[in-house]
């Protein structure tokens, strides 16, 4: 299972993140594509551009998802970050 973000205005917890979103549990046959779509959706909806905001987004995905998905999440995150930076590291 993986977690997909919904961007509705709901505080997630005390000391909520900049995202003011909540997680939804989802089963997936295409987790790589689903993680990517979810990350891009969050980045667009919240207009995330600063490296600190992107790192916070990554931390949220890693915190909310099973350890078995962490390698894939990091891989997808790196691809998205690379694209956001115009292909420049």
Coordinates of C-alpha atoms in Angstrom, one line a residue:
X1 CA 0.0 0.0 0.0
X2 CA 1.1 3.6 -0.5
X3 CA -0.2 6.9 0.6
X4 CA -1.6 9.4 -1.8
X5 CA -1.9 13.1 -0.8
X6 CA -5.2 15.0 -1.0
X7 CA -4.9 18.7 -1.1
X8 CA -8.0 19.7 0.8
X9 CA -7.6 22.2 3.6
X10 CA -7.4 20.0 6.6
X11 CA -4.7 20.2 9.3
X12 CA -2.9 17.0 9.6
X13 CA -1.7 17.3 13.2
X14 CA -0.4 19.7 15.8
X15 CA 2.3 21.7 14.2
X16 CA 1.0 20.9 10.7
X17 CA 3.3 21.1 7.7
X18 CA 3.1 23.7 5.0
X19 CA 1.0 21.3 3.0
X20 CA -2.2 21.4 5.2
X21 CA -3.2 18.2 3.5
X22 CA -4.0 14.7 4.6
X23 CA -2.9 11.3 3.5
X24 CA -5.1 8.6 1.9
X25 CA -4.2 4.9 1.9
X26 CA -4.2 3.5 -1.6
X27 CA -3.3 0.2 -3.2
X28 CA -1.4 0.4 -6.5
X29 CA -0.4 -1.8 -9.4
X30 CA 1.8 1.1 -10.6
X31 CA 3.4 2.5 -7.5
X32 CA 6.2 4.4 -9.3
X33 CA 3.8 6.3 -11.5
X34 CA 1.3 6.8 -8.7
X35 CA 4.0 8.3 -6.4
X36 CA 5.2 10.5 -9.2
X37 CA 1.7 11.7 -10.0
X38 CA 1.1 12.4 -6.4
X39 CA 4.3 14.3 -5.9
X40 CA 3.7 16.4 -9.0
X41 CA 0.2 17.1 -7.9
X42 CA 1.4 18.3 -4.5
X43 CA 4.2 20.4 -6.0
X44 CA 1.8 22.1 -8.4
X45 CA -1.1 22.6 -5.9
X46 CA 1.1 24.0 -3.2
X47 CA 3.5 25.9 -5.6
X48 CA 6.5 24.2 -4.0
X49 CA 9.7 25.5 -5.4
X50 CA 12.2 26.0 -2.6
X51 CA 14.6 23.2 -1.8
X52 CA 13.5 23.2 1.8
X53 CA 9.9 22.7 0.8
X54 CA 10.8 19.8 -1.5
X55 CA 12.8 18.2 1.3
X56 CA 9.8 18.5 3.6
X57 CA 7.7 16.9 1.0
X58 CA 10.1 14.0 0.7
X59 CA 10.2 13.6 4.5
X60 CA 6.4 13.4 4.5
X61 CA 6.3 10.7 1.9
X62 CA 9.0 8.7 3.8
X63 CA 7.2 9.2 7.1
X64 CA 3.8 8.2 5.8
X65 CA 4.9 5.2 3.7
X66 CA 6.2 1.7 4.6
X67 CA 10.0 1.3 4.7
X68 CA 9.6 -1.1 1.7
X69 CA 8.6 1.8 -0.5
X70 CA 11.4 4.2 0.6
X71 CA 13.9 3.3 -2.2
X72 CA 11.2 3.8 -4.8
X73 CA 10.0 7.1 -3.2
X74 CA 13.6 8.5 -3.2
X75 CA 14.1 7.4 -6.9
X76 CA 10.9 9.1 -8.0
X77 CA 11.7 12.2 -5.9
X78 CA 15.1 12.5 -7.5
X79 CA 13.5 12.3 -11.0
X80 CA 11.0 14.9 -10.2
X81 CA 13.6 17.2 -8.6
X82 CA 15.8 16.8 -11.7
X83 CA 13.0 17.8 -14.0
X84 CA 12.1 20.8 -11.8
X85 CA 15.7 22.0 -12.1
X86 CA 15.7 21.8 -15.9
X87 CA 17.8 18.7 -15.9
X88 CA 20.6 20.3 -13.9
X89 CA 21.9 18.9 -10.6

